[in-house]
Structures are given as C-alpha cells and as structure tokens.
Amino acid sequence: MNKKVSSRGIIIDNGYIYTMFRRKKQSDGSIKEYFVIPGGKVENNETLEETLIREMKEELSVDIDIISYIGKNEDNDSIAYFYKCNIISGTPALGGEEKERCNEDNYYEIRKVKISDIEKINIFPKDLILNSLK
C-alpha cells in the first residue's frame, strides 16, 4: 500500500502560529475538533516544496518562502513533511477545497494560535511542532 505523502508549513507570526481548525461530524453523530498545520497531498510528481507552495496558496491564499525543513511524521498510512515558512504576499484567508467543502458538518477555519498555547490544543504532531518553535 502506498502511503499518502503530504507537505505542511509552519508559519510563525509575532508569537503566533497559523493553524487550520477543523470541526467534523463523525458517522456516530459526535463532533471531533482538532487543529492541523496547513498543507496537503503531493500531486503529479511535484516536489515537497512545490506541493507546499501550491497548498499554501490554495488553503491560505498566501505566497510563501520556505525557510527550512523541520522534519517528518510517519504512521501506517501517511508521511507528512514539515517546513518553516514565511508569508511573502497575501493575507491569510480560507480558500480552495477547504472553503468549498466548509459546512456545518465539516467546518474549516484558519486560526492563529499563541505559541504558548500549542500544548493546550489538539494538534498533531505536537512534539515536532513544539521542537520547531524553539
């Protein structure tokens, strides 16, 4: 089985980090709320960096500059590569598939989270993210 490969960008802005908040209705009717680092799946022989630039434009409506590779997180189904980034143009606003699919049962919202609050929220992989902020 091929693992889903994705590229994700950590953008730090004056003591805050940009995240994508999700609220998703589960099949049993319960609601799951969590945060993710913006980014997405590698497509059509893209490099990890090309994927990240495209995904940040689609999801956050911004152009970015990739500063450095941070590390990866791998499980049975996926490998996510993380990079530290800066916004070079644009103002973060929800776009792309997330905006199109956003509804009461599958909600997306860009949120700036205080770096000091990262440990208090449901975000994965917390250790990798916290280490990148040091």
PDB file of N, CA, C and O in Angstrom, residues 47-89:
ATOM      1  N   THR A  47       7.542  18.231  -6.282  1.00  0.00           N
ATOM      2  CA  THR A  47       8.466  18.108  -5.159  1.00  0.00           C
ATOM      3  C   THR A  47       7.694  18.487  -3.891  1.00  0.00           C
ATOM      4  O   THR A  47       6.609  19.077  -3.964  1.00  0.00           O
ATOM      5  N   LEU A  48       8.256  18.157  -2.754  1.00  0.00           N
ATOM      6  CA  LEU A  48       7.624  18.538  -1.485  1.00  0.00           C
ATOM      7  C   LEU A  48       7.478  20.056  -1.391  1.00  0.00           C
ATOM      8  O   LEU A  48       6.456  20.565  -0.923  1.00  0.00           O
ATOM      9  N   GLU A  49       8.485  20.768  -1.862  1.00  0.00           N
ATOM     10  CA  GLU A  49       8.461  22.225  -1.807  1.00  0.00           C
ATOM     11  C   GLU A  49       7.392  22.802  -2.736  1.00  0.00           C
ATOM     12  O   GLU A  49       6.675  23.738  -2.371  1.00  0.00           O
ATOM     13  N   GLU A  50       7.273  22.254  -3.948  1.00  0.00           N
ATOM     14  CA  GLU A  50       6.239  22.712  -4.881  1.00  0.00           C
ATOM     15  C   GLU A  50       4.846  22.462  -4.306  1.00  0.00           C
ATOM     16  O   GLU A  50       3.952  23.301  -4.442  1.00  0.00           O
ATOM     17  N   THR A  51       4.675  21.314  -3.671  1.00  0.00           N
ATOM     18  CA  THR A  51       3.391  20.991  -3.039  1.00  0.00           C
ATOM     19  C   THR A  51       3.061  22.023  -1.978  1.00  0.00           C
ATOM     20  O   THR A  51       1.934  22.531  -1.918  1.00  0.00           O
ATOM     21  N   LEU A  52       4.035  22.325  -1.139  1.00  0.00           N
ATOM     22  CA  LEU A  52       3.791  23.263  -0.046  1.00  0.00           C
ATOM     23  C   LEU A  52       3.422  24.652  -0.576  1.00  0.00           C
ATOM     24  O   LEU A  52       2.454  25.260  -0.103  1.00  0.00           O
ATOM     25  N   ILE A  53       4.136  25.127  -1.573  1.00  0.00           N
ATOM     26  CA  ILE A  53       3.839  26.439  -2.154  1.00  0.00           C
ATOM     27  C   ILE A  53       2.420  26.455  -2.731  1.00  0.00           C
ATOM     28  O   ILE A  53       1.643  27.391  -2.497  1.00  0.00           O
ATOM     29  N   ARG A  54       2.045  25.400  -3.462  1.00  0.00           N
ATOM     30  CA  ARG A  54       0.692  25.306  -4.042  1.00  0.00           C
ATOM     31  C   ARG A  54      -0.375  25.230  -2.965  1.00  0.00           C
ATOM     32  O   ARG A  54      -1.391  25.936  -3.012  1.00  0.00           O
ATOM     33  N   GLU A  55      -0.153  24.366  -1.976  1.00  0.00           N
ATOM     34  CA  GLU A  55      -1.160  24.171  -0.924  1.00  0.00           C
ATOM     35  C   GLU A  55      -1.374  25.428  -0.088  1.00  0.00           C
ATOM     36  O   GLU A  55      -2.501  25.743   0.291  1.00  0.00           O
ATOM     37  N   MET A  56      -0.311  26.161   0.213  1.00  0.00           N
ATOM     38  CA  MET A  56      -0.462  27.388   0.995  1.00  0.00           C
ATOM     39  C   MET A  56      -1.234  28.438   0.205  1.00  0.00           C
ATOM     40  O   MET A  56      -2.021  29.191   0.770  1.00  0.00           O
ATOM     41  N   LYS A  57      -1.023  28.465  -1.101  1.00  0.00           N
ATOM     42  CA  LYS A  57      -1.780  29.386  -1.957  1.00  0.00           C
ATOM     43  C   LYS A  57      -3.256  28.971  -1.976  1.00  0.00           C
ATOM     44  O   LYS A  57      -4.146  29.813  -1.856  1.00  0.00           O
ATOM     45  N   GLU A  58      -3.520  27.663  -2.116  1.00  0.00           N
ATOM     46  CA  GLU A  58      -4.903  27.178  -2.167  1.00  0.00           C
ATOM     47  C   GLU A  58      -5.616  27.332  -0.821  1.00  0.00           C
ATOM     48  O   GLU A  58      -6.724  27.869  -0.766  1.00  0.00           O
ATOM     49  N   GLU A  59      -4.995  26.847   0.250  1.00  0.00           N
ATOM     50  CA  GLU A  59      -5.666  26.821   1.560  1.00  0.00           C
ATOM     51  C   GLU A  59      -5.702  28.176   2.250  1.00  0.00           C
ATOM     52  O   GLU A  59      -6.704  28.529   2.861  1.00  0.00           O
ATOM     53  N   LEU A  60      -4.581  28.899   2.220  1.00  0.00           N
ATOM     54  CA  LEU A  60      -4.470  30.136   2.989  1.00  0.00           C
ATOM     55  C   LEU A  60      -4.482  31.400   2.144  1.00  0.00           C
ATOM     56  O   LEU A  60      -4.445  32.499   2.677  1.00  0.00           O
ATOM     57  N   SER A  61      -4.471  31.241   0.801  1.00  0.00           N
ATOM     58  CA  SER A  61      -4.469  32.389  -0.113  1.00  0.00           C
ATOM     59  C   SER A  61      -3.221  33.263   0.043  1.00  0.00           C
ATOM     60  O   SER A  61      -3.292  34.486  -0.097  1.00  0.00           O
ATOM     61  N   VAL A  62      -2.065  32.648   0.356  1.00  0.00           N
ATOM     62  CA  VAL A  62      -0.812  33.394   0.518  1.00  0.00           C
ATOM     63  C   VAL A  62       0.306  32.766  -0.300  1.00  0.00           C
ATOM     64  O   VAL A  62       0.272  31.580  -0.616  1.00  0.00           O
ATOM     65  N   ASP A  63       1.273  33.602  -0.626  1.00  0.00           N
ATOM     66  CA  ASP A  63       2.515  33.125  -1.222  1.00  0.00           C
ATOM     67  C   ASP A  63       3.536  33.028  -0.099  1.00  0.00           C
ATOM     68  O   ASP A  63       3.591  33.899   0.779  1.00  0.00           O
ATOM     69  N   ILE A  64       4.337  31.962  -0.131  1.00  0.00           N
ATOM     70  CA  ILE A  64       5.292  31.730   0.951  1.00  0.00           C
ATOM     71  C   ILE A  64       6.710  31.601   0.441  1.00  0.00           C
ATOM     72  O   ILE A  64       6.935  31.344  -0.739  1.00  0.00           O
ATOM     73  N   ASP A  65       7.622  31.770   1.379  1.00  0.00           N
ATOM     74  CA  ASP A  65       9.035  31.495   1.175  1.00  0.00           C
ATOM     75  C   ASP A  65       9.373  30.386   2.167  1.00  0.00           C
ATOM     76  O   ASP A  65       9.065  30.511   3.361  1.00  0.00           O
ATOM     77  N   ILE A  66       9.955  29.303   1.682  1.00  0.00           N
ATOM     78  CA  ILE A  66      10.318  28.190   2.572  1.00  0.00           C
ATOM     79  C   ILE A  66      11.675  28.498   3.189  1.00  0.00           C
ATOM     80  O   ILE A  66      12.650  28.712   2.473  1.00  0.00           O
ATOM     81  N   ILE A  67      11.714  28.517   4.518  1.00  0.00           N
ATOM     82  CA  ILE A  67      12.946  28.854   5.239  1.00  0.00           C
ATOM     83  C   ILE A  67      13.794  27.612   5.469  1.00  0.00           C
ATOM     84  O   ILE A  67      14.981  27.600   5.172  1.00  0.00           O
ATOM     85  N   SER A  68      13.159  26.556   6.024  1.00  0.00           N
ATOM     86  CA  SER A  68      13.943  25.358   6.340  1.00  0.00           C
ATOM     87  C   SER A  68      13.044  24.138   6.517  1.00  0.00           C
ATOM     88  O   SER A  68      11.864  24.256   6.834  1.00  0.00           O
ATOM     89  N   TYR A  69      13.634  22.992   6.306  1.00  0.00           N
ATOM     90  CA  TYR A  69      12.978  21.712   6.568  1.00  0.00           C
ATOM     91  C   TYR A  69      13.056  21.456   8.065  1.00  0.00           C
ATOM     92  O   TYR A  69      14.096  21.657   8.689  1.00  0.00           O
ATOM     93  N   ILE A  70      11.961  20.998   8.650  1.00  0.00           N
ATOM     94  CA  ILE A  70      11.907  20.765  10.098  1.00  0.00           C
ATOM     95  C   ILE A  70      12.008  19.285  10.432  1.00  0.00           C
ATOM     96  O   ILE A  70      12.710  18.885  11.337  1.00  0.00           O
ATOM     97  N   GLY A  71      11.264  18.464   9.691  1.00  0.00           N
ATOM     98  CA  GLY A  71      11.246  17.038   9.976  1.00  0.00           C
ATOM     99  C   GLY A  71       9.995  16.407   9.408  1.00  0.00           C
ATOM    100  O   GLY A  71       9.198  17.059   8.743  1.00  0.00           O
ATOM    101  N   LYS A  72       9.836  15.114   9.685  1.00  0.00           N
ATOM    102  CA  LYS A  72       8.671  14.410   9.151  1.00  0.00           C
ATOM    103  C   LYS A  72       7.996  13.617  10.248  1.00  0.00           C
ATOM    104  O   LYS A  72       8.586  13.300  11.286  1.00  0.00           O
ATOM    105  N   ASN A  73       6.734  13.297   9.987  1.00  0.00           N
ATOM    106  CA  ASN A  73       5.964  12.440  10.869  1.00  0.00           C
ATOM    107  C   ASN A  73       5.394  11.321  10.009  1.00  0.00           C
ATOM    108  O   ASN A  73       4.789  11.576   8.973  1.00  0.00           O
ATOM    109  N   GLU A  74       5.624  10.081  10.425  1.00  0.00           N
ATOM    110  CA  GLU A  74       5.184   8.936   9.625  1.00  0.00           C
ATOM    111  C   GLU A  74       4.370   7.988  10.484  1.00  0.00           C
ATOM    112  O   GLU A  74       4.705   7.716  11.631  1.00  0.00           O
ATOM    113  N   ASP A  75       3.262   7.500   9.899  1.00  0.00           N
ATOM    114  CA  ASP A  75       2.491   6.443  10.552  1.00  0.00           C
ATOM    115  C   ASP A  75       2.188   5.365   9.506  1.00  0.00           C
ATOM    116  O   ASP A  75       2.793   5.364   8.430  1.00  0.00           O
ATOM    117  N   ASN A  76       1.276   4.478   9.792  1.00  0.00           N
ATOM    118  CA  ASN A  76       0.979   3.365   8.870  1.00  0.00           C
ATOM    119  C   ASN A  76       0.432   3.816   7.517  1.00  0.00           C
ATOM    120  O   ASN A  76       0.606   3.137   6.516  1.00  0.00           O
ATOM    121  N   ASP A  77      -0.268   4.971   7.500  1.00  0.00           N
ATOM    122  CA  ASP A  77      -0.957   5.410   6.289  1.00  0.00           C
ATOM    123  C   ASP A  77      -0.324   6.593   5.580  1.00  0.00           C
ATOM    124  O   ASP A  77      -0.612   6.837   4.412  1.00  0.00           O
ATOM    125  N   SER A  78       0.498   7.369   6.291  1.00  0.00           N
ATOM    126  CA  SER A  78       0.955   8.622   5.697  1.00  0.00           C
ATOM    127  C   SER A  78       2.333   9.061   6.179  1.00  0.00           C
ATOM    128  O   SER A  78       2.813   8.620   7.223  1.00  0.00           O
ATOM    129  N   ILE A  79       2.917   9.951   5.381  1.00  0.00           N
ATOM    130  CA  ILE A  79       4.167  10.621   5.747  1.00  0.00           C
ATOM    131  C   ILE A  79       3.924  12.112   5.510  1.00  0.00           C
ATOM    132  O   ILE A  79       3.560  12.514   4.399  1.00  0.00           O
ATOM    133  N   ALA A  80       4.101  12.912   6.552  1.00  0.00           N
ATOM    134  CA  ALA A  80       3.950  14.362   6.435  1.00  0.00           C
ATOM    135  C   ALA A  80       5.298  15.018   6.677  1.00  0.00           C
ATOM    136  O   ALA A  80       5.958  14.744   7.681  1.00  0.00           O
ATOM    137  N   TYR A  81       5.705  15.864   5.736  1.00  0.00           N
ATOM    138  CA  TYR A  81       6.965  16.599   5.827  1.00  0.00           C
ATOM    139  C   TYR A  81       6.645  18.033   6.249  1.00  0.00           C
ATOM    140  O   TYR A  81       5.732  18.657   5.687  1.00  0.00           O
ATOM    141  N   PHE A  82       7.400  18.546   7.213  1.00  0.00           N
ATOM    142  CA  PHE A  82       7.130  19.869   7.778  1.00  0.00           C
ATOM    143  C   PHE A  82       8.262  20.844   7.466  1.00  0.00           C
ATOM    144  O   PHE A  82       9.441  20.498   7.564  1.00  0.00           O
ATOM    145  N   TYR A  83       7.859  22.058   7.114  1.00  0.00           N
ATOM    146  CA  TYR A  83       8.797  23.127   6.780  1.00  0.00           C
ATOM    147  C   TYR A  83       8.416  24.399   7.532  1.00  0.00           C
ATOM    148  O   TYR A  83       7.235  24.661   7.747  1.00  0.00           O
ATOM    149  N   LYS A  84       9.429  25.181   7.880  1.00  0.00           N
ATOM    150  CA  LYS A  84       9.194  26.505   8.435  1.00  0.00           C
ATOM    151  C   LYS A  84       9.104  27.462   7.252  1.00  0.00           C
ATOM    152  O   LYS A  84       9.909  27.381   6.314  1.00  0.00           O
ATOM    153  N   CYS A  85       8.111  28.365   7.273  1.00  0.00           N
ATOM    154  CA  CYS A  85       7.838  29.254   6.147  1.00  0.00           C
ATOM    155  C   CYS A  85       7.570  30.674   6.618  1.00  0.00           C
ATOM    156  O   CYS A  85       7.209  30.898   7.768  1.00  0.00           O
ATOM    157  N   ASN A  86       7.686  31.599   5.674  1.00  0.00           N
ATOM    158  CA  ASN A  86       7.270  32.986   5.865  1.00  0.00           C
ATOM    159  C   ASN A  86       6.253  33.328   4.794  1.00  0.00           C
ATOM    160  O   ASN A  86       6.361  32.840   3.660  1.00  0.00           O
ATOM    161  N   ILE A  87       5.322  34.192   5.128  1.00  0.00           N
ATOM    162  CA  ILE A  87       4.404  34.736   4.120  1.00  0.00           C
ATOM    163  C   ILE A  87       5.138  35.862   3.406  1.00  0.00           C
ATOM    164  O   ILE A  87       5.677  36.760   4.053  1.00  0.00           O
ATOM    165  N   ILE A  88       5.175  35.798   2.069  1.00  0.00           N
ATOM    166  CA  ILE A  88       5.820  36.883   1.316  1.00  0.00           C
ATOM    167  C   ILE A  88       4.795  37.803   0.656  1.00  0.00           C
ATOM    168  O   ILE A  88       5.095  38.948   0.376  1.00  0.00           O
ATOM    169  N   SER A  89       3.569  37.294   0.444  1.00  0.00           N
ATOM    170  CA  SER A  89       2.498  38.172  -0.032  1.00  0.00           C
ATOM    171  C   SER A  89       1.145  37.529   0.255  1.00  0.00           C
ATOM    172  O   SER A  89       1.031  36.308   0.342  1.00  0.00           O
TER     173      SER A  89
END
